[in-house]
Coordinates of C-alpha atoms in Angstrom, one line a residue:
X667 CA 89.6 88.7 66.1
X668 CA 93.2 89.8 65.8
X669 CA 96.3 87.4 65.5
X670 CA 97.4 88.4 69.0
X671 CA 93.9 87.1 70.4
X672 CA 94.1 84.0 68.2
X673 CA 97.5 83.1 69.4
X674 CA 96.6 83.7 73.0
X675 CA 93.8 81.3 72.4
X676 CA 95.9 78.7 70.9
X677 CA 98.2 79.1 73.9
X678 CA 95.4 78.7 76.2
X679 CA 94.2 75.5 74.5
X680 CA 97.7 74.1 75.0
X681 CA 97.7 75.2 78.6
X682 CA 94.5 73.3 79.2
X683 CA 96.2 70.3 77.8
X684 CA 99.3 70.5 79.9
X685 CA 98.1 67.9 82.3
X686 CA 96.5 65.7 79.6
X687 CA 98.7 64.9 76.6
X688 CA 97.5 65.2 73.1
X689 CA 96.3 62.0 71.8
X690 CA 98.7 62.2 68.8
X691 CA 101.9 62.2 71.1
X692 CA 102.3 58.6 70.7
X693 CA 102.3 58.9 67.0
X694 CA 105.1 61.6 67.2
X695 CA 107.1 59.3 69.6
X696 CA 106.9 56.6 67.0
X697 CA 108.5 58.9 64.5
X698 CA 111.7 58.7 66.4
X699 CA 111.9 55.1 65.7
X700 CA 110.6 54.6 62.4
X701 CA 113.0 53.0 60.2
X702 CA 115.5 53.6 63.0
X703 CA 114.9 50.3 65.0
X704 CA 118.0 48.6 64.5
X705 CA 120.3 51.6 65.2
X706 CA 117.9 52.1 68.5
X707 CA 118.6 48.6 69.4
X708 CA 122.3 48.6 69.1
X709 CA 122.3 51.9 71.1
X710 CA 120.2 50.4 73.7
X711 CA 122.6 47.3 74.0
X712 CA 125.4 49.8 74.4
X713 CA 123.5 51.3 77.5
X714 CA 122.7 48.1 79.0
X715 CA 126.3 46.8 78.5
X716 CA 127.6 50.2 80.3
X717 CA 125.2 49.4 83.3
X718 CA 126.6 46.1 83.7
X719 CA 130.2 47.5 83.5
X720 CA 129.6 49.9 86.2
X721 CA 128.6 46.9 88.4
X722 CA 131.5 45.0 87.1
X723 CA 133.9 47.7 88.2
X724 CA 132.8 47.3 92.0
X725 CA 133.3 43.5 91.8
X726 CA 136.9 44.0 90.2
X727 CA 137.8 46.7 92.8
X728 CA 136.8 44.0 95.5
X729 CA 139.2 41.4 94.0
X730 CA 141.9 43.9 93.6
X731 CA 141.5 45.3 97.3
X732 CA 141.2 41.7 98.7
X733 CA 144.2 40.5 96.7
X734 CA 146.0 43.7 98.4
X735 CA 145.2 42.6 102.0
X736 CA 146.0 38.9 101.4
X737 CA 142.5 37.6 101.5
X738 CA 142.0 37.2 97.7
X739 CA 140.7 34.3 95.8
X740 CA 142.3 35.2 92.7
X741 CA 145.9 35.4 91.6
X742 CA 147.6 38.3 90.2
X743 CA 147.7 36.8 86.7
X744 CA 144.0 36.1 86.7
X745 CA 143.4 39.6 88.1
X746 CA 145.5 40.9 85.0
X747 CA 143.6 39.0 82.6
X748 CA 140.3 40.0 83.9
X749 CA 141.3 43.8 83.9
X750 CA 142.7 43.5 80.1
X751 CA 139.5 41.8 79.0
X752 CA 137.4 44.3 81.1
X753 CA 139.3 47.2 79.2
X754 CA 138.9 45.8 76.0
X755 CA 135.1 45.3 76.4
X756 CA 134.8 49.0 77.4
X757 CA 136.6 50.0 74.4
X758 CA 134.5 47.9 71.8
X759 CA 131.2 49.1 73.7
X760 CA 132.1 52.8 73.5
X761 CA 133.1 52.2 69.8
X762 CA 129.8 50.8 69.1
X763 CA 128.3 53.7 71.1
X764 CA 130.1 56.1 69.0
X765 CA 128.8 54.5 65.9
X766 CA 125.3 53.8 66.6
X767 CA 124.1 56.3 69.1
X768 CA 124.6 59.6 67.4
X769 CA 123.1 58.1 64.2
X770 CA 119.9 57.1 66.0
X771 CA 119.6 60.8 67.3
X772 CA 120.2 62.2 63.8
X773 CA 117.8 60.1 62.2
X774 CA 115.1 60.4 64.9
X775 CA 115.2 64.3 64.9
X776 CA 115.3 64.5 61.2
X777 CA 112.3 62.3 61.0
X778 CA 110.3 64.1 63.8
X779 CA 111.2 67.8 62.4
X780 CA 110.2 66.8 58.7
X781 CA 106.8 65.5 60.0
X782 CA 106.5 68.8 62.1
X783 CA 107.2 70.9 59.0
X784 CA 105.0 68.6 56.8
X785 CA 102.0 69.1 59.2
X786 CA 102.8 72.8 59.4
X787 CA 102.7 73.1 55.6
X788 CA 99.4 71.2 55.4
X789 CA 97.7 73.7 57.6
X790 CA 95.3 75.9 55.7
X791 CA 96.3 79.6 55.4
X792 CA 93.8 80.9 57.6
X793 CA 94.5 78.2 60.4
X794 CA 98.3 78.8 60.0
X795 CA 97.8 82.7 60.5
X796 CA 95.9 82.0 63.6
X797 CA 99.3 81.9 65.6
X798 CA 102.3 84.1 65.4
X799 CA 105.2 82.4 63.1
X800 CA 107.5 82.8 66.0
X801 CA 105.5 80.3 67.9
X802 CA 106.1 77.7 65.1
X803 CA 109.8 78.9 65.0
X804 CA 110.1 78.1 68.8
X805 CA 108.5 74.7 68.1
X806 CA 111.0 73.9 65.5
X807 CA 114.1 75.1 67.3
X808 CA 114.0 75.5 71.0
X809 CA 111.6 72.8 71.8
X810 CA 113.2 70.2 69.3
X811 CA 116.5 70.8 71.0
X812 CA 114.8 70.2 74.5
X813 CA 113.0 67.2 73.2
X814 CA 116.2 65.7 71.9
X815 CA 118.0 66.4 75.3
X816 CA 115.3 65.7 77.8
X817 CA 113.2 62.8 76.2
X818 CA 115.4 61.0 73.6
X819 CA 118.4 61.0 75.2
X820 CA 116.7 60.3 78.7
X821 CA 115.3 57.0 77.3
X822 CA 118.7 55.4 77.2
X823 CA 119.8 56.8 80.4
X824 CA 116.7 55.7 82.2
X825 CA 117.1 52.2 81.1
X826 CA 120.7 52.2 82.0
X827 CA 120.0 53.8 85.4
X828 CA 117.2 51.2 86.1
X829 CA 119.5 48.3 85.1
X830 CA 122.5 49.8 87.1
X831 CA 120.3 49.9 90.2
X832 CA 119.0 46.4 89.8
X833 CA 122.5 44.8 89.2
X834 CA 124.1 47.0 92.0
X835 CA 121.3 45.9 94.3
X836 CA 121.7 42.2 93.3
X837 CA 125.7 42.0 94.1
X838 CA 125.0 44.1 97.2
X839 CA 122.6 41.3 98.4
X840 CA 124.9 38.6 97.4
X841 CA 127.6 40.6 99.4
X842 CA 125.3 40.9 102.6
X843 CA 121.8 41.1 102.8
X844 CA 121.9 42.7 106.4
X845 CA 124.2 45.4 105.0
X846 CA 121.9 46.0 102.0
X847 CA 118.8 46.3 104.3
X848 CA 120.7 48.9 106.5
X849 CA 121.8 50.6 103.2
X850 CA 118.4 50.8 101.9
X851 CA 116.8 52.1 105.1
X852 CA 119.5 54.9 105.1
X853 CA 118.6 55.5 101.4
X854 CA 114.7 56.6 102.2
X855 CA 115.8 60.1 102.5
X856 CA 117.3 60.6 99.0
X857 CA 114.7 58.7 97.5
X858 CA 112.1 60.7 99.1
X859 CA 113.6 64.1 98.2
X860 CA 114.0 63.0 94.5
X861 CA 110.4 61.9 93.9
X862 CA 108.8 65.1 95.8
X863 CA 110.8 67.4 93.3
X864 CA 110.0 65.4 90.0
X865 CA 106.9 67.3 89.0
X866 CA 108.5 70.6 89.9
X867 CA 111.2 69.9 87.2
X868 CA 108.5 69.3 84.7
X869 CA 106.5 72.4 85.4
X870 CA 109.7 74.7 85.3
X871 CA 110.4 73.0 81.9
X872 CA 107.1 73.8 80.4
X873 CA 107.5 77.5 81.7
X874 CA 110.7 77.9 80.1
X875 CA 109.3 76.7 76.7
X876 CA 106.5 79.1 77.0
X877 CA 108.8 82.2 77.6
X878 CA 111.0 81.0 74.8
X879 CA 108.0 80.9 72.6
X880 CA 107.2 84.5 73.2
X881 CA 110.8 85.5 73.2
X882 CA 111.4 84.0 69.8
X883 CA 108.3 85.7 68.5
X884 CA 109.3 89.4 69.7
X885 CA 112.9 88.9 68.3
X886 CA 111.5 87.9 64.8
X887 CA 109.4 90.8 64.9
X888 CA 112.2 93.0 66.2
X889 CA 114.5 91.8 63.2
X890 CA 111.7 92.4 60.5
X891 CA 110.7 95.7 61.5
X892 CA 114.0 97.5 61.9
X893 CA 113.1 100.0 59.1
X894 CA 109.9 100.9 61.0
X895 CA 111.4 101.2 64.3
X896 CA 114.0 103.4 63.0
X897 CA 111.7 105.6 61.0
X898 CA 109.3 106.2 64.1
X899 CA 112.3 106.5 66.5
X900 CA 110.9 103.6 68.5
X901 CA 114.0 102.3 69.5
X902 CA 114.0 102.6 73.2
X903 CA 110.5 101.4 73.5
X904 CA 111.3 98.2 71.5
X905 CA 114.6 97.9 73.6
X906 CA 112.4 98.1 76.8
X907 CA 110.0 95.6 75.5
X908 CA 112.7 93.3 74.4
X909 CA 114.3 93.8 77.7
X910 CA 111.2 92.7 79.7
X911 CA 110.7 89.7 77.5
X912 CA 114.3 88.6 77.9
X913 CA 114.2 89.0 81.8
X914 CA 110.9 87.0 81.7
X915 CA 112.9 84.1 79.8
X916 CA 116.0 84.3 81.8
X917 CA 113.9 84.3 85.1
X918 CA 112.1 81.1 84.0
X919 CA 115.5 79.7 83.1
X920 CA 116.9 80.8 86.5
X921 CA 114.0 79.2 88.2
X922 CA 114.6 75.8 86.3
X923 CA 118.1 75.8 87.2
X924 CA 117.4 76.6 90.8
X925 CA 115.2 73.5 91.0
X926 CA 117.6 71.3 88.9
X927 CA 120.4 72.6 91.5
X928 CA 118.3 71.9 94.4
X929 CA 117.6 68.4 93.3
X930 CA 121.1 67.8 92.4
X931 CA 122.4 69.0 96.0
X932 CA 119.8 67.0 97.9
X933 CA 120.7 64.0 95.8
X934 CA 124.5 64.5 96.2
X935 CA 124.2 65.3 100.0
X936 CA 122.0 62.7 100.7
X937 CA 124.1 60.2 98.7
X938 CA 127.3 61.1 100.4
X939 CA 125.7 60.6 103.9
X940 CA 124.4 57.2 102.9
X941 CA 127.8 56.1 101.6
X942 CA 129.5 57.2 104.5
X943 CA 126.8 55.7 106.9
X944 CA 127.2 52.4 105.0
X945 CA 131.0 52.5 105.1
X946 CA 131.0 52.9 108.9
X947 CA 128.4 50.1 109.4
X948 CA 130.6 48.1 107.0
X949 CA 133.8 48.8 108.9
X950 CA 132.2 47.8 112.2
X951 CA 130.8 44.5 110.7
X952 CA 134.5 43.4 109.4
X953 CA 136.0 44.2 112.9
X954 CA 133.3 42.7 114.8
X955 CA 133.4 39.6 112.5
X956 CA 129.6 40.1 111.8
X957 CA 128.8 37.8 108.7
X958 CA 131.5 36.5 106.0
X959 CA 132.5 40.1 104.7
X960 CA 135.8 41.5 103.9
X961 CA 137.3 45.0 103.7
X962 CA 137.2 44.6 99.9
X963 CA 133.7 43.6 100.0
X964 CA 132.9 47.0 102.1
X965 CA 134.7 48.9 99.2
X966 CA 132.8 47.4 96.8
X967 CA 129.6 47.6 98.7
X968 CA 130.2 51.3 99.2
X969 CA 131.1 52.0 95.3
X970 CA 127.9 49.7 94.5
X971 CA 125.9 52.4 96.9
X972 CA 126.4 54.9 94.1
X973 CA 124.8 52.5 91.6
X974 CA 121.8 52.5 93.8
X975 CA 121.8 55.9 95.1
X976 CA 122.5 57.7 91.7
X977 CA 119.4 56.1 90.0
X978 CA 117.5 56.6 93.1
X979 CA 118.2 60.5 93.0
X980 CA 118.3 60.8 89.2
X981 CA 115.3 58.7 88.0
X982 CA 112.5 60.8 89.5
X983 CA 114.4 64.0 88.2
X984 CA 114.7 62.0 84.8
X985 CA 111.1 61.2 84.7
X986 CA 110.3 64.8 85.3
X987 CA 112.4 66.0 82.6
X988 CA 110.8 63.3 80.1
X989 CA 107.5 64.4 81.1
X990 CA 108.1 68.0 80.6
X991 CA 109.7 67.2 77.1
X992 CA 106.5 65.1 76.2
X993 CA 104.5 68.1 77.1
X994 CA 106.5 70.1 74.4
X995 CA 105.5 67.2 72.0
X996 CA 102.0 67.6 73.2
X997 CA 102.1 71.4 72.7
X998 CA 103.3 70.9 69.1
X999 CA 100.7 68.2 68.5
X1000 CA 98.0 70.9 69.6
X1001 CA 99.2 73.5 67.4
X1002 CA 99.3 71.2 64.4
X1003 CA 96.0 69.3 65.2
X1004 CA 94.1 71.1 62.5
X1005 CA 96.5 70.2 59.7
X1006 CA 94.3 68.0 57.4
X1007 CA 95.2 65.8 54.5
X1008 CA 94.3 67.5 51.0
X1009 CA 91.1 66.1 49.7
X1010 CA 88.4 67.3 47.2
X1011 CA 87.7 67.5 43.7
X1012 CA 90.4 67.6 40.9
X1013 CA 90.2 70.2 38.0
X1014 CA 91.7 68.2 35.1
X1015 CA 90.7 70.3 32.2
X1016 CA 91.9 73.7 31.4
X1017 CA 90.3 76.6 33.2
X1018 CA 87.4 78.4 30.9
X1019 CA 85.6 80.7 33.5
X1020 CA 85.4 81.5 37.1
X1021 CA 82.0 82.4 38.0
X1022 CA 80.9 84.1 41.5
X1023 CA 77.1 84.2 42.4
X1024 CA 76.0 86.2 45.1
X1025 CA 79.0 85.7 47.1
X1026 CA 79.5 87.3 50.7
X1027 CA 82.0 86.7 53.4
X1028 CA 82.3 88.0 56.9
X1029 CA 85.3 87.7 59.3
X1030 CA 82.8 87.9 62.1
X1031 CA 79.1 88.8 62.3
X1032 CA 80.0 92.6 62.4
X1033 CA 82.4 92.7 59.8
X1034 CA 81.2 91.7 56.2
X1035 CA 83.9 92.3 53.7
X1036 CA 82.1 90.9 50.6
X1037 CA 78.6 91.6 49.9
X1038 CA 76.7 89.6 47.1
X1039 CA 79.5 89.8 44.5
X1040 CA 78.4 88.3 41.3
X1041 CA 81.0 88.3 38.3
X1042 CA 82.1 86.0 35.5
X1043 CA 86.1 86.0 34.6
X1044 CA 86.9 84.4 31.3
X1045 CA 90.1 82.5 30.6
X1046 CA 92.9 84.6 28.9
X1047 CA 91.2 87.8 29.6
X1048 CA 92.8 90.5 32.2
X1049 CA 90.8 92.3 34.8
X1050 CA 91.7 95.3 37.0
X1051 CA 90.1 95.8 40.2
X1052 CA 89.8 99.3 41.6
X1053 CA 88.6 100.9 44.7
X1054 CA 89.3 102.5 47.9
X1055 CA 90.9 100.9 51.0
X1056 CA 88.6 98.4 52.8
X1057 CA 86.5 98.0 49.6
X1058 CA 87.1 94.3 49.8
X1059 CA 89.5 93.9 47.1
X1060 CA 92.1 91.8 48.7
X1061 CA 89.3 89.8 50.4
X1062 CA 88.0 88.8 46.9
X1063 CA 91.6 87.6 45.7
X1064 CA 92.0 85.8 49.2
X1065 CA 88.7 83.9 48.5
X1066 CA 89.8 82.9 45.0
X1067 CA 92.6 81.6 46.4
X1068 CA 90.8 79.3 48.7
X1069 CA 91.9 81.1 52.0
X1070 CA 88.3 81.3 53.3
X1071 CA 86.1 78.2 53.7
X1072 CA 82.9 79.7 55.0
X1073 CA 81.8 82.0 52.2
X1074 CA 78.0 82.2 51.4
X1075 CA 77.0 81.9 47.6
X1076 CA 78.7 80.1 44.8
X1077 CA 82.2 80.2 43.6
X1078 CA 82.7 77.8 40.5
X1079 CA 85.8 77.1 38.4
X1080 CA 84.6 75.2 35.4
X1081 CA 81.4 74.2 37.4
X1082 CA 83.7 72.8 40.1
X1083 CA 82.5 74.5 43.4
X1084 CA 85.7 76.1 45.0
X1085 CA 85.1 75.1 48.6
X1086 CA 84.9 71.3 47.1
X1087 CA 88.1 71.7 45.2
X1088 CA 91.4 70.2 46.8
X1089 CA 94.0 72.9 47.4
X1090 CA 96.6 70.9 45.6
X1091 CA 94.5 71.1 42.4
X1092 CA 93.6 74.9 43.0
X1093 CA 97.3 75.9 43.5
X1094 CA 98.1 74.0 40.3
X1095 CA 95.8 76.4 38.4
X1096 CA 96.4 79.6 40.4
X1097 CA 99.4 82.0 41.5
X1098 CA 99.2 85.0 43.7
X1099 CA 101.6 87.8 43.3
X1100 CA 101.6 90.2 46.4
X1101 CA 103.3 93.5 47.1
X1102 CA 106.0 91.7 49.2
X1103 CA 107.5 89.1 47.2
X1104 CA 109.1 86.2 49.5
X1105 CA 112.6 85.5 48.4
X1106 CA 114.8 82.6 49.7
X1107 CA 118.3 83.4 50.5
X1108 CA 119.4 81.6 47.4
X1109 CA 120.4 82.1 43.9
X1110 CA 118.0 83.8 41.2
X1111 CA 117.6 80.4 39.6
X1112 CA 116.4 78.7 42.7
X1113 CA 114.2 81.7 43.6
X1114 CA 112.3 81.3 40.0
X1115 CA 112.3 77.4 40.2
X1116 CA 111.7 77.4 43.9
X1117 CA 114.3 74.3 44.0
X1118 CA 112.4 72.2 41.3
X1119 CA 114.2 70.8 38.4
X1120 CA 113.1 72.5 35.0
X1121 CA 114.7 72.2 31.5
X1122 CA 117.1 75.0 30.8
X1123 CA 115.1 75.9 27.6
X1124 CA 112.0 76.4 29.7
X1125 CA 113.6 78.4 32.3
X1126 CA 115.2 80.9 29.6
X1127 CA 111.5 81.1 28.1
X1128 CA 110.1 82.5 31.3
X1129 CA 113.1 84.7 32.1
X1130 CA 112.6 86.4 28.8
X1131 CA 108.7 86.6 29.1
X1132 CA 109.1 88.1 32.5
X1133 CA 111.5 90.7 31.3
X1134 CA 114.5 89.3 33.4
X1135 CA 117.0 89.3 30.5
X1136 CA 119.0 92.3 31.6
X1137 CA 119.3 91.2 35.4
X1138 CA 120.6 87.8 34.2
X1139 CA 122.9 89.3 31.6
X1140 CA 124.3 91.6 34.5
X1141 CA 124.4 89.3 37.3
X1142 CA 123.7 85.7 36.1
X1143 CA 121.3 82.9 37.1
X1144 CA 123.6 82.0 40.1
X1145 CA 123.6 85.4 41.7
X1146 CA 122.6 85.2 45.5
X1147 CA 119.7 87.3 46.3
X1148 CA 120.2 87.7 49.8
X1149 CA 117.7 87.6 52.8
X1150 CA 114.2 87.8 51.3
X1151 CA 115.9 89.4 48.3
X1152 CA 117.8 92.0 50.0
X1153 CA 120.2 92.2 47.0
X1154 CA 117.7 92.8 44.6
X1155 CA 115.2 95.8 43.6
X1156 CA 111.4 95.7 44.0
X1157 CA 110.8 95.6 40.3
X1158 CA 113.4 92.6 39.8
X1159 CA 111.7 90.8 42.8
X1160 CA 108.4 91.3 41.1
X1161 CA 109.6 89.9 37.8
X1162 CA 110.9 86.9 39.5
X1163 CA 107.4 86.4 40.8
X1164 CA 106.0 86.8 37.3
X1165 CA 108.7 84.0 36.0
X1166 CA 107.7 81.6 38.9
X1167 CA 104.1 82.1 37.7
X1168 CA 104.7 81.5 34.1
X1169 CA 107.2 78.5 35.0
X1170 CA 104.5 76.9 37.2
X1171 CA 102.1 77.3 33.8
X1172 CA 99.3 78.9 36.2
X1173 CA 96.3 79.4 34.4
X1174 CA 95.0 82.2 36.7
X1175 CA 97.3 85.0 37.9
X1176 CA 95.7 86.9 40.8
X1177 CA 97.8 90.3 41.7
X1178 CA 97.4 92.0 44.9
X1179 CA 98.8 95.3 44.6
X1180 CA 102.2 93.8 43.5
X1181 CA 103.3 97.3 42.0
X1182 CA 102.1 99.6 45.0
X1183 CA 105.7 99.9 46.2
X1184 CA 107.4 100.6 43.1
X1185 CA 108.1 103.8 41.5
X1186 CA 105.9 104.9 38.6
X1187 CA 108.5 103.7 35.8
X1188 CA 109.1 100.2 37.3
X1189 CA 105.6 100.0 38.0
X1190 CA 104.3 100.7 34.8
X1191 CA 107.0 98.3 33.2
X1192 CA 105.9 95.4 35.7
X1193 CA 102.3 96.0 34.8
X1194 CA 103.0 95.8 31.1
X1195 CA 104.7 92.8 31.6
X1196 CA 101.5 91.3 33.3
X1197 CA 99.3 92.7 30.6
X1198 CA 101.4 91.2 27.8
X1199 CA 101.1 87.6 29.1
X1200 CA 99.1 85.4 26.7
X1201 CA 96.4 82.5 27.6
X1202 CA 96.4 83.6 31.3
X1203 CA 93.3 84.9 33.4
X1204 CA 94.9 87.9 35.1
X1205 CA 93.0 89.5 37.8
X1206 CA 95.0 92.4 39.1
X1207 CA 94.3 94.9 42.0
X1208 CA 95.8 98.2 41.3
X1209 CA 95.9 101.6 43.2
X1210 CA 97.6 103.3 40.3
X1211 CA 95.0 104.5 37.9
X1212 CA 96.9 105.0 35.0
X1213 CA 94.8 105.5 31.7
X1214 CA 97.5 103.9 29.5
X1215 CA 97.4 100.6 31.7
X1216 CA 93.7 100.6 32.3
X1217 CA 92.8 101.1 28.6
X1218 CA 94.5 97.6 28.1
X1219 CA 92.5 95.6 30.7
X1220 CA 89.6 93.7 29.1
X1221 CA 87.4 94.9 32.0
X1222 CA 87.7 97.0 35.1
X1223 CA 85.8 95.8 38.1
X1224 CA 85.0 98.9 40.6
X1225 CA 84.4 97.8 44.5
X1226 CA 83.1 99.8 47.5
X1227 CA 82.4 98.7 50.7
X1228 CA 82.4 95.0 50.0
X1229 CA 80.5 95.3 46.7
X1230 CA 80.8 95.3 42.9
X1231 CA 79.2 98.5 42.0
X1232 CA 80.6 99.0 38.5
X1233 CA 82.2 97.2 35.7
X1234 CA 83.3 97.9 32.0
X1235 CA 86.1 99.1 29.9
X1236 CA 88.0 102.4 30.7
X1237 CA 86.0 104.4 28.1
X1238 CA 82.8 102.9 29.2
X1239 CA 83.2 103.7 32.7
X1240 CA 84.4 107.3 32.1
X1241 CA 81.5 107.9 29.9
X1242 CA 79.2 106.9 32.7
X1243 CA 80.4 109.5 34.8
X1244 CA 80.0 107.5 38.0
X1245 CA 81.8 106.3 41.1
X1246 CA 85.0 105.3 38.7
X1247 CA 84.8 108.6 37.0
X1248 CA 85.2 110.4 40.4
X1249 CA 88.0 107.8 41.6
X1250 CA 90.1 108.7 38.4
X1251 CA 89.4 112.3 38.5
X1252 CA 90.6 112.7 42.0
X1253 CA 93.8 110.4 41.3
X1254 CA 94.8 112.9 38.6

């Protein structure tokens, strides 16, 4: 099954859960408040106070307007004291908001992102490879931004709006129960419009997230594949594909914006009509002396209507946005659902041997890549694996790295079955060098140590053993390697990979055609550096059948069609004049 098919399957799984949230969503939501409760509480106090302030504004307006019309119960001095106290309270509340609210958001999102990346890195390599890395990139960037804006912030906005509605309604009832009933009857239209459009917002939000995911994946592929695109002159085809993906994304954003605008417009028009209607009824009640109501009360009442209508129109929309954001959390939880805590046996002693007995492995029923492989690898020795493309060489290396779980037969490291060994313990003992060495956009030193602290003497030792002395002398340890090591040559990157392995003190070094992209001289130098390593079991896939190098290996393993068909020293295999002999002769 291809990665594309697997990615589609994961998306299908996520789609099936769109109506039912993943059970881990609650645990992820709790992360926002983990060791963050005090700041969250202070932030909530701020938003509660702001809702009360909004109601108080209407009351103060009523007092001022009634004083202007000569019907007020308060003196000008009292009103001035009230206004001054009110302004001081607002200043203090906003000062607290400035301090607490951003801090809460910062810590909440940091904890959420940290948890996601931890879960992601706990996934096995095979599980991780099921989805395009652009999918994970979208989860960690676009979705996180939407979760902060449409879920975290909306929690506080929701509480503020609910309290504003309740307090405004309470003051309206205090002013005039009759006018309040009339206002609520008139408010039925905006309330109905808002409720009916809430689910549409959540649907649009989810559609944008899915389009963003595909767009991010394609963008990553385009940027990573520039050299291939140019060499095959496929610019126009890629541009067309990129254009179509961009159009799809922007179209879903357009639909989301239209929905939001429609909801907002309906709310605004309905609210304005309701306010004008209430003001007209209030004016009639003042002139007709219906109830004990003043012009100031009508003004305050009209203002309070905002405190009722705005939540009525926004709360369903807000709930829709929060529901959509929760679906993004659910989607992420679904992608991370197979991330498991590392468990298994620990290999405490030094590796003495790796023994394979009748090992077979199949990607699927029709594609067996390893067939009854049996061999014994001894500590400190070097082994070359040779064979044509598709022989199963890389599959054997990946098996020893623990990437495949459901192999048949037995793979034992010091009598520990590989499938029972914890990944952490396995990776303590093993390092994989591949053709493409991953490099961080950081210094040479950071790329050797991978940001871990090591004694200078130990770092200098591995630099010497890996043959990096000339590079360090010319550029220094703090030289910036560039994106994926773009400022370094292929040979320099491979030597840094060797230094990593030595610094890690791996007992097993697996090399998967690490020198295949290098020129002959650089390849020979890097290979010699690997052969010169002492006390490490080295298993090296090589496509360069160079006699000088091959003679130095303790044993050469010859593979064909997933089987180990020959093994022995260079001289012994040449004397047999069998499959290896023909491979070597053809390569000359």
